[in-house]
CSV table of N, CA and C in Angstrom, one decimal:
chain,number,residue,atom,x,y,z
A,1,MET,N,38.0,215.7,187.6
A,1,MET,CA,38.5,216.1,187.0
A,1,MET,C,40.1,216.4,186.6
A,2,LEU,N,40.2,215.9,185.7
A,2,LEU,CA,41.7,216.0,185.4
A,2,LEU,C,41.9,217.3,184.7
A,3,VAL,N,42.6,218.2,184.5
A,3,VAL,CA,43.1,219.5,183.6
A,3,VAL,C,44.0,219.5,183.2
A,4,ASP,N,44.6,219.6,181.9
A,4,ASP,CA,46.0,219.6,181.4
A,4,ASP,C,46.3,221.5,181.6
A,5,ASP,N,46.6,222.0,183.0
A,5,ASP,CA,46.5,223.5,182.7
A,5,ASP,C,47.3,224.1,181.7
A,6,ALA,N,48.2,223.9,181.3
A,6,ALA,CA,49.6,224.5,180.2
A,6,ALA,C,48.4,224.4,178.8
A,7,VAL,N,47.4,223.5,178.9
A,7,VAL,CA,46.7,223.4,177.5
A,7,VAL,C,45.5,224.5,177.7
A,8,VAL,N,45.0,224.7,178.9
A,8,VAL,CA,44.0,225.6,178.9
A,8,VAL,C,44.6,227.0,178.6
A,9,VAL,N,46.1,227.1,179.7
A,9,VAL,CA,46.8,229.0,179.3
A,9,VAL,C,47.1,229.1,178.1
A,10,ILE,N,47.6,227.9,177.0
A,10,ILE,CA,47.9,228.3,175.7
A,10,ILE,C,46.8,228.5,174.8
A,11,GLU,N,45.8,227.9,175.1
A,11,GLU,CA,44.9,228.0,173.9
A,11,GLU,C,44.2,229.2,174.7
A,12,SER,N,44.3,230.2,175.6
A,12,SER,CA,43.3,231.2,175.9
A,12,SER,C,44.7,232.5,175.3
A,13,MET,N,45.7,231.8,175.5
A,13,MET,CA,46.8,232.7,174.7
A,13,MET,C,46.6,233.1,173.5
A,14,TYR,N,46.5,231.7,172.6
A,14,TYR,CA,46.5,231.8,171.3
A,14,TYR,C,44.9,232.4,170.4
A,15,TYR,N,44.1,232.0,171.4
A,15,TYR,CA,42.8,232.9,171.1
A,15,TYR,C,43.2,234.2,171.1
A,16,ARG,N,44.0,234.8,171.8
A,16,ARG,CA,44.2,236.2,171.9
A,16,ARG,C,45.3,236.8,171.0
A,17,ILE,N,45.9,235.9,170.7
A,17,ILE,CA,47.2,236.4,169.8
A,17,ILE,C,46.5,236.5,168.6
A,18,VAL,N,45.5,235.4,168.1
A,18,VAL,CA,45.1,235.2,166.8
A,18,VAL,C,44.2,236.7,166.7
A,19,ARG,N,43.7,237.2,167.4
A,19,ARG,CA,42.6,238.2,167.4
A,19,ARG,C,43.5,239.5,167.4
A,20,GLY,N,44.8,239.4,167.1
A,20,GLY,CA,45.8,240.5,166.9
A,20,GLY,C,46.5,241.3,168.3
A,21,MET,N,46.2,240.7,169.4
A,21,MET,CA,47.1,241.3,170.8
A,21,MET,C,48.4,240.6,170.3
A,22,ASP,N,49.6,241.7,171.2
A,22,ASP,CA,50.7,241.0,171.1
A,22,ASP,C,51.0,240.4,172.5
A,23,ALA,N,51.9,239.5,172.1
A,23,ALA,CA,52.2,238.3,173.4
A,23,ALA,C,52.0,238.5,174.3
A,24,LEU,N,52.7,239.3,175.0
A,24,LEU,CA,52.5,240.3,176.5
A,24,LEU,C,51.4,240.1,177.2
A,25,ASN,N,50.4,241.3,176.3
A,25,ASN,CA,49.3,241.4,176.8
A,25,ASN,C,48.5,240.1,176.8
A,26,ALA,N,48.3,239.2,175.6
A,26,ALA,CA,47.9,238.0,175.3
A,26,ALA,C,48.2,237.1,176.8
A,27,ALA,N,49.6,237.3,177.0
A,27,ALA,CA,49.6,236.1,178.3
A,27,ALA,C,49.2,237.1,179.7
A,28,LEU,N,49.2,237.9,180.0
A,28,LEU,CA,48.5,238.5,181.0
A,28,LEU,C,47.3,238.3,181.2
A,29,GLY,N,46.6,239.1,179.9
A,29,GLY,CA,45.0,238.6,179.8
A,29,GLY,C,44.6,237.0,180.0
A,30,SER,N,45.3,236.4,179.2
A,30,SER,CA,45.0,234.8,179.5
A,30,SER,C,45.3,234.3,180.9
A,31,LEU,N,46.3,234.8,181.5
A,31,LEU,CA,46.4,234.6,183.3
A,31,LEU,C,45.5,234.9,184.4
A,32,ARG,N,45.1,235.8,183.6
A,32,ARG,CA,43.9,236.4,184.7
A,32,ARG,C,42.5,236.1,184.1
A,33,GLU,N,42.4,235.4,183.1
A,33,GLU,CA,41.2,234.6,182.8
A,33,GLU,C,41.0,233.4,183.1
A,34,VAL,N,42.2,232.7,183.1
A,34,VAL,CA,42.1,231.3,183.4
A,34,VAL,C,42.5,230.9,185.2
A,35,PHE,N,43.4,231.9,185.4
A,35,PHE,CA,44.0,231.5,186.7
A,35,PHE,C,43.2,231.0,187.9
A,36,TRP,N,42.0,231.1,188.1
A,36,TRP,CA,41.3,230.8,189.1
A,36,TRP,C,40.7,229.6,188.7
A,37,PRO,N,39.9,229.2,187.7
A,37,PRO,CA,39.3,227.8,187.4
A,37,PRO,C,40.6,226.9,187.2
A,38,VAL,N,41.7,227.1,186.4
A,38,VAL,CA,42.7,226.2,186.5
A,38,VAL,C,43.0,225.7,187.7
A,39,THR,N,43.3,227.1,188.7
A,39,THR,CA,44.3,226.5,190.0
A,39,THR,C,43.2,225.6,190.6
A,40,THR,N,41.8,225.9,190.9
A,40,THR,CA,40.6,225.1,191.5
A,40,THR,C,40.5,223.8,191.1
A,41,ALA,N,40.5,223.7,189.5
A,41,ALA,CA,40.8,222.5,189.3
A,41,ALA,C,41.9,221.7,189.3
A,42,VAL,N,42.9,222.3,189.4
A,42,VAL,CA,44.2,221.6,190.0
A,42,VAL,C,44.2,221.2,191.5
A,43,LEU,N,43.8,222.2,192.2
A,43,LEU,CA,43.6,222.0,193.7
A,43,LEU,C,42.7,220.7,194.0
A,44,THR,N,41.6,220.7,193.2
A,44,THR,CA,40.4,219.4,193.8
A,44,THR,C,41.3,218.2,193.4
A,45,THR,N,42.2,218.4,192.1
A,45,THR,CA,42.8,217.3,191.9
A,45,THR,C,43.6,216.4,192.9
A,46,MET,N,44.1,217.8,193.5
A,46,MET,CA,45.4,217.5,194.4
A,46,MET,C,44.6,217.0,196.0
A,47,ALA,N,43.4,217.6,196.1
A,47,ALA,CA,42.4,217.1,197.5
A,47,ALA,C,42.2,215.7,196.9
A,48,SER,N,41.9,215.1,196.1
A,48,SER,CA,41.5,213.8,196.2
A,48,SER,C,42.5,213.1,196.3
A,49,PHE,N,44.2,213.0,196.0
A,49,PHE,CA,44.7,212.2,196.5
A,49,PHE,C,45.5,212.5,197.8
A,50,LEU,N,45.5,213.4,198.4
A,50,LEU,CA,45.8,213.8,199.5
A,50,LEU,C,45.4,212.6,200.6
A,51,PRO,N,44.1,212.1,200.7
A,51,PRO,CA,44.0,211.1,201.8
A,51,PRO,C,44.7,209.6,201.6
A,52,LEU,N,45.1,209.6,200.6
A,52,LEU,CA,46.0,208.3,200.4
A,52,LEU,C,47.1,208.4,201.7
A,53,MET,N,47.5,209.8,201.9
A,53,MET,CA,48.7,209.9,202.7
A,53,MET,C,48.2,209.4,204.2
A,54,LEU,N,47.3,209.6,204.5
A,54,LEU,CA,46.5,209.1,205.6
A,54,LEU,C,46.2,207.4,206.0
A,55,MET,N,46.3,206.6,205.1
A,55,MET,CA,46.1,205.1,205.3
A,55,MET,C,47.4,204.9,206.4
A,56,PRO,N,46.8,204.2,207.5
A,56,PRO,CA,47.7,203.2,208.4
A,56,PRO,C,48.1,202.4,207.9
A,57,GLY,N,49.3,201.6,208.4
A,57,GLY,CA,50.0,200.5,208.3
A,57,GLY,C,50.9,200.4,207.3
A,58,ILE,N,51.0,199.2,206.9
A,58,ILE,CA,52.3,198.8,205.6
A,58,ILE,C,51.6,199.3,204.2
A,59,VAL,N,50.2,199.0,204.2
A,59,VAL,CA,49.7,199.8,202.7
A,59,VAL,C,49.5,201.4,202.9
A,60,GLY,N,49.8,202.0,204.0
A,60,GLY,CA,49.6,203.6,204.0
A,60,GLY,C,51.1,203.9,203.6
A,61,LYS,N,52.1,202.9,204.2
A,61,LYS,CA,53.5,203.2,203.8
A,61,LYS,C,53.7,203.3,202.6
A,62,PHE,N,53.2,202.3,201.6
A,62,PHE,CA,53.4,201.9,200.2
A,62,PHE,C,52.7,202.8,199.6
A,63,MET,N,51.4,203.3,200.0
A,63,MET,CA,51.0,204.1,198.8
A,63,MET,C,51.3,205.6,199.1
A,64,LEU,N,52.0,205.9,199.9
A,64,LEU,CA,52.2,207.2,200.3
A,64,LEU,C,53.2,207.7,199.4
A,65,VAL,N,53.9,206.9,198.4
A,65,VAL,CA,54.5,207.9,197.2
A,65,VAL,C,53.5,208.0,196.4
A,66,VAL,N,52.3,207.4,196.0
A,66,VAL,CA,51.5,207.9,194.9
A,66,VAL,C,50.8,209.2,195.1
A,67,PRO,N,50.3,209.8,196.2
A,67,PRO,CA,50.0,211.0,196.3
A,67,PRO,C,51.0,212.3,196.6
A,68,VAL,N,52.1,211.6,196.8
A,68,VAL,CA,53.5,212.5,197.0
A,68,VAL,C,53.8,213.0,195.5
A,69,VAL,N,53.9,212.1,194.5
A,69,VAL,CA,54.5,212.3,193.4
A,69,VAL,C,53.2,213.0,192.2
A,70,VAL,N,51.9,212.5,192.5
A,70,VAL,CA,51.0,213.4,191.8
A,70,VAL,C,50.9,214.6,192.2
A,71,VAL,N,50.6,215.1,193.7
A,71,VAL,CA,51.0,216.3,194.3
A,71,VAL,C,51.5,217.1,193.5
A,72,THR,N,53.4,216.9,193.7
A,72,THR,CA,54.2,217.8,193.4
A,72,THR,C,54.3,217.9,192.0
A,73,ALA,N,54.0,216.5,191.2
A,73,ALA,CA,53.5,216.9,189.6
A,73,ALA,C,52.7,218.1,189.3
A,74,LEU,N,51.7,217.8,189.9
A,74,LEU,CA,50.6,218.7,189.7
A,74,LEU,C,51.2,220.4,189.9
A,75,ALA,N,51.6,220.6,191.3
A,75,ALA,CA,52.1,221.8,191.7
A,75,ALA,C,53.2,222.2,190.7
A,76,ILE,N,53.9,221.4,190.0
A,76,ILE,CA,55.1,221.6,189.1
A,76,ILE,C,54.7,222.2,188.0
A,77,SER,N,53.6,221.1,187.2
A,77,SER,CA,52.8,221.8,186.3
A,77,SER,C,52.1,223.3,186.4
A,78,LEU,N,51.7,223.3,187.4
A,78,LEU,CA,51.1,224.7,187.5
A,78,LEU,C,52.0,225.8,187.7
A,79,ILE,N,52.5,225.7,188.0
A,79,ILE,CA,54.2,226.4,187.9
A,79,ILE,C,54.4,226.7,186.9
A,80,GLU,N,54.5,225.6,186.0
A,80,GLU,CA,55.3,225.8,184.3
A,80,GLU,C,54.3,226.3,183.5
A,81,ALA,N,52.9,226.0,183.9
A,81,ALA,CA,51.6,227.0,183.1
A,81,ALA,C,51.8,228.4,183.2
A,82,TYR,N,52.2,228.9,184.7
A,82,TYR,CA,51.7,230.2,184.8
A,82,TYR,C,53.1,231.1,184.5
A,83,TRP,N,54.3,230.0,184.9
A,83,TRP,CA,55.1,231.0,184.7
A,83,TRP,C,56.3,231.0,183.8
A,84,MET,N,56.7,229.4,183.2
A,84,MET,CA,57.3,229.1,182.3
A,84,MET,C,56.8,229.2,180.6
A,85,LEU,N,55.5,228.7,180.6
A,85,LEU,CA,54.7,228.8,179.3
A,85,LEU,C,54.6,230.1,178.7
A,86,PRO,N,54.1,230.8,179.7
A,86,PRO,CA,53.9,232.3,179.2
A,86,PRO,C,55.3,233.1,178.8
A,87,ALA,N,56.1,232.7,179.4
A,87,ALA,CA,57.6,233.6,179.4
A,87,ALA,C,57.9,232.9,177.6
A,88,HIS,N,58.0,231.6,177.5
A,88,HIS,CA,58.4,231.0,175.8
A,88,HIS,C,57.7,231.4,174.8
A,89,VAL,N,56.1,231.7,175.0
A,89,VAL,CA,55.4,232.2,174.1
A,89,VAL,C,55.7,233.5,173.9
A,90,ILE,N,55.8,234.5,174.9
A,90,ILE,CA,56.4,235.9,174.8
A,90,ILE,C,57.7,236.0,174.3
A,91,ALA,N,58.9,235.2,174.3
A,91,ALA,CA,60.2,235.1,173.8
A,91,ALA,C,59.9,234.6,172.2
A,92,ALA,N,59.2,233.7,172.2
A,92,ALA,CA,59.1,233.4,170.3
A,92,ALA,C,58.6,234.3,169.5
A,93,ASN,N,57.7,235.2,170.4
A,93,ASN,CA,56.9,236.1,169.4
A,93,ASN,C,56.8,235.8,167.9
A,94,ILE,N,55.4,234.7,168.0
A,94,ILE,CA,54.9,234.1,166.8
A,94,ILE,C,53.9,235.3,166.4
A,95,LYS,N,53.5,235.5,164.8
A,95,LYS,CA,52.9,236.3,164.3
A,95,LYS,C,52.0,235.4,163.8
A,96,PHE,N,50.7,235.4,164.0
A,96,PHE,CA,49.6,234.7,163.2
A,96,PHE,C,48.8,235.4,162.4
A,97,THR,N,49.7,236.4,161.0
A,97,THR,CA,49.2,236.7,160.4
A,97,THR,C,48.1,236.5,159.3
A,98,SER,N,48.4,235.1,159.2
A,98,SER,CA,47.6,233.8,157.9
A,98,SER,C,47.4,232.8,158.5
A,99,PRO,N,46.6,232.1,157.7
A,99,PRO,CA,46.2,230.7,158.3
A,99,PRO,C,47.6,229.6,157.9
A,100,SER,N,48.2,228.5,158.7
A,100,SER,CA,49.4,227.6,158.0
A,100,SER,C,48.4,226.8,157.4
A,101,LYS,N,49.4,225.9,156.4
A,101,LYS,CA,49.1,225.1,155.6
A,101,LYS,C,48.2,224.0,156.3
A,102,THR,N,48.3,223.6,157.6
A,102,THR,CA,47.3,222.4,158.3
A,102,THR,C,46.1,223.2,158.8
A,103,GLN,N,46.3,224.5,159.3
A,103,GLN,CA,45.0,225.3,159.5
A,103,GLN,C,44.4,225.2,158.5
A,104,LYS,N,44.5,225.5,157.0
A,104,LYS,CA,43.9,225.3,155.7
A,104,LYS,C,42.9,224.3,155.8
A,105,ARG,N,44.0,222.9,155.9
A,105,ARG,CA,43.1,221.8,155.9
A,105,ARG,C,42.1,221.9,156.9
A,106,ARG,N,42.4,221.9,157.8
A,106,ARG,CA,41.2,221.8,159.3
A,106,ARG,C,40.2,222.9,159.1
A,107,ILE,N,40.5,223.9,158.2
A,107,ILE,CA,39.3,224.8,158.1
A,107,ILE,C,38.5,223.6,157.0
A,108,ALA,N,38.8,223.5,156.2
A,108,ALA,CA,38.3,222.9,154.9
A,108,ALA,C,37.7,221.8,155.3
A,109,PHE,N,38.3,220.9,155.8
A,109,PHE,CA,37.9,219.6,156.5
A,109,PHE,C,36.4,219.9,157.4
A,110,THR,N,36.5,221.0,158.5
A,110,THR,CA,35.5,221.3,159.6
A,110,THR,C,34.5,221.8,158.7
A,111,SER,N,34.4,223.0,157.8
A,111,SER,CA,33.5,223.4,156.7
A,111,SER,C,32.5,222.1,156.2
A,112,LYS,N,33.6,221.3,155.3
A,112,LYS,CA,32.7,220.2,154.7
A,112,LYS,C,32.2,219.2,155.8
A,113,LEU,N,32.5,219.0,156.7
A,113,LEU,CA,31.8,218.2,158.0
A,113,LEU,C,31.1,218.8,158.2
A,114,GLN,N,30.6,220.3,158.6
A,114,GLN,CA,29.6,220.9,159.2
A,114,GLN,C,28.5,221.2,157.8
A,115,HIS,N,29.0,220.9,156.5
A,115,HIS,CA,27.9,221.0,155.5
A,115,HIS,C,26.9,220.3,155.4
A,116,ILE,N,27.4,218.7,155.7
A,116,ILE,CA,27.1,217.3,155.4
A,116,ILE,C,26.1,217.3,156.6
A,117,TYR,N,27.0,217.5,157.9
A,117,TYR,CA,25.9,217.4,159.0
A,117,TYR,C,24.5,218.6,158.8
A,118,SER,N,24.8,219.3,158.5
A,118,SER,CA,23.9,221.0,158.2
A,118,SER,C,22.8,219.6,157.7
A,119,LYS,N,23.0,219.4,156.5
A,119,LYS,CA,22.2,218.8,155.2
A,119,LYS,C,21.3,217.6,156.0
A,120,SER,N,22.1,216.9,156.6
A,120,SER,CA,21.7,215.5,157.3
A,120,SER,C,20.3,216.1,158.3
A,121,LEU,N,20.9,216.9,159.1
A,121,LEU,CA,20.0,217.9,160.5
A,121,LEU,C,18.9,218.4,159.4
A,122,LEU,N,18.9,219.1,158.4
A,122,LEU,CA,17.9,219.4,157.8
A,122,LEU,C,16.7,218.3,157.5
A,123,LYS,N,17.0,217.2,156.9
A,123,LYS,CA,16.6,216.0,156.3
A,123,LYS,C,16.1,215.4,157.5
A,124,MET,N,16.6,215.2,158.6
A,124,MET,CA,15.8,214.6,159.8
A,124,MET,C,14.8,215.4,160.1
A,125,LEU,N,15.0,216.8,160.3
A,125,LEU,CA,13.9,217.8,161.0
A,125,LEU,C,12.2,218.0,159.9
A,126,ARG,N,12.8,217.8,158.6
A,126,ARG,CA,11.6,217.9,157.7
A,126,ARG,C,10.7,216.4,157.6
A,127,HIS,N,11.8,215.1,158.3
A,127,HIS,CA,10.8,213.9,158.2
A,127,HIS,C,11.5,213.4,159.4
A,128,PRO,N,10.6,213.9,160.3
A,128,PRO,CA,10.9,213.0,161.8
A,128,PRO,C,10.3,211.8,161.9
A,129,TYR,N,9.7,211.5,161.6
A,129,TYR,CA,9.0,210.1,161.9
A,129,TYR,C,10.1,209.1,161.2
A,130,LEU,N,10.5,209.4,159.9
A,130,LEU,CA,11.4,208.6,159.2
A,130,LEU,C,12.8,208.7,160.0
A,131,ALA,N,13.3,209.7,160.7
A,131,ALA,CA,14.4,210.1,161.6
A,131,ALA,C,14.3,208.9,162.7
A,132,ILE,N,13.0,209.1,163.0
A,132,ILE,CA,13.0,207.8,164.5
A,132,ILE,C,13.3,206.9,164.0
A,133,ILE,N,12.5,206.3,162.9
A,133,ILE,CA,12.8,205.0,162.6
A,133,ILE,C,14.0,204.2,162.4
A,134,LEU,N,14.8,205.3,161.4
A,134,LEU,CA,16.0,204.7,161.5
A,134,LEU,C,17.0,204.9,162.3
A,135,ILE,N,16.6,205.6,163.3
A,135,ILE,CA,17.7,205.7,164.6
A,135,ILE,C,17.0,204.3,165.4
A,136,SER,N,15.8,204.5,165.3
A,136,SER,CA,15.3,202.6,166.2
A,136,SER,C,15.9,201.5,165.7
A,137,ASN,N,16.1,201.8,164.2
A,137,ASN,CA,16.6,200.3,163.9
A,137,ASN,C,18.1,200.2,163.7
A,138,HIS,N,18.7,201.3,163.5
A,138,HIS,CA,20.1,201.5,164.3
A,138,HIS,C,20.2,200.9,165.2
A,139,ALA,N,19.4,201.3,166.5
A,139,ALA,CA,19.7,201.0,168.0
A,139,ALA,C,19.5,199.7,168.2
A,140,SER,N,18.3,198.6,167.4
A,140,SER,CA,18.1,197.8,167.8
A,140,SER,C,18.8,196.7,166.9
A,141,ARG,N,19.4,197.3,165.7
A,141,ARG,CA,20.9,196.3,165.2
A,141,ARG,C,21.8,196.5,166.0
A,142,THR,N,22.1,196.9,166.7
A,142,THR,CA,23.5,197.1,167.7
A,142,THR,C,23.3,196.7,168.9
A,143,LYS,N,22.6,196.0,169.2
A,143,LYS,CA,22.2,194.8,170.6
A,143,LYS,C,22.9,193.7,170.1
A,144,ASP,N,23.0,193.1,168.9
A,144,ASP,CA,23.6,191.8,168.1
A,144,ASP,C,24.9,192.0,168.3
A,145,PHE,N,25.6,193.5,168.3
A,145,PHE,CA,26.9,193.2,168.0
A,145,PHE,C,27.5,193.4,169.4
A,146,ASN,N,27.0,193.4,170.7
A,146,ASN,CA,27.5,194.0,172.1
A,146,ASN,C,28.1,192.2,172.8
A,147,PRO,N,29.4,192.2,172.8
A,147,PRO,CA,30.0,191.4,173.1
A,147,PRO,C,29.7,191.0,174.4
A,148,TYR,N,29.2,192.2,175.5
A,148,TYR,CA,29.0,191.8,176.4
A,148,TYR,C,27.6,191.5,177.3
A,149,GLN,N,27.1,191.2,176.2
A,149,GLN,CA,25.6,190.7,176.3
A,149,GLN,C,25.5,189.0,176.6
A,150,ASN,N,25.1,189.1,177.8
A,150,ASN,CA,24.9,187.8,178.3
A,150,ASN,C,23.5,186.9,177.5
A,151,GLY,N,23.6,185.8,177.3
A,151,GLY,CA,22.5,185.0,176.8
A,151,GLY,C,22.5,184.7,175.3
């Protein structure tokens, strides 16, 4: 599993800052919360590339570059996510007092989508046999459009 460690760290910090924490405490709390999960995810990805270093012969010499670059990039990414990113967030001192225009649009879109989904789900639950027929009909029609189907 490939995890973008910086995204996990910044999302955790954002979650805390939006709920009223100052940036320093949000950074410290976030790092305490996500340090081990993110570190183990990155270490397992590194470990999956390390066997390529042990390949013998000319193929081994050729493939050596791949694990070295991947492991180095992941290590640098981990350092950046734990050290530089929190420092930048603390230095930026951004306040999230009210949602931005984009956030307001996202909230409106999500609530509209949730409303449509809720209405559809209620209809499906009230008429389960009709729902099964519609889903079966849809599933049977899609096989005609499968470009990988033989025959």
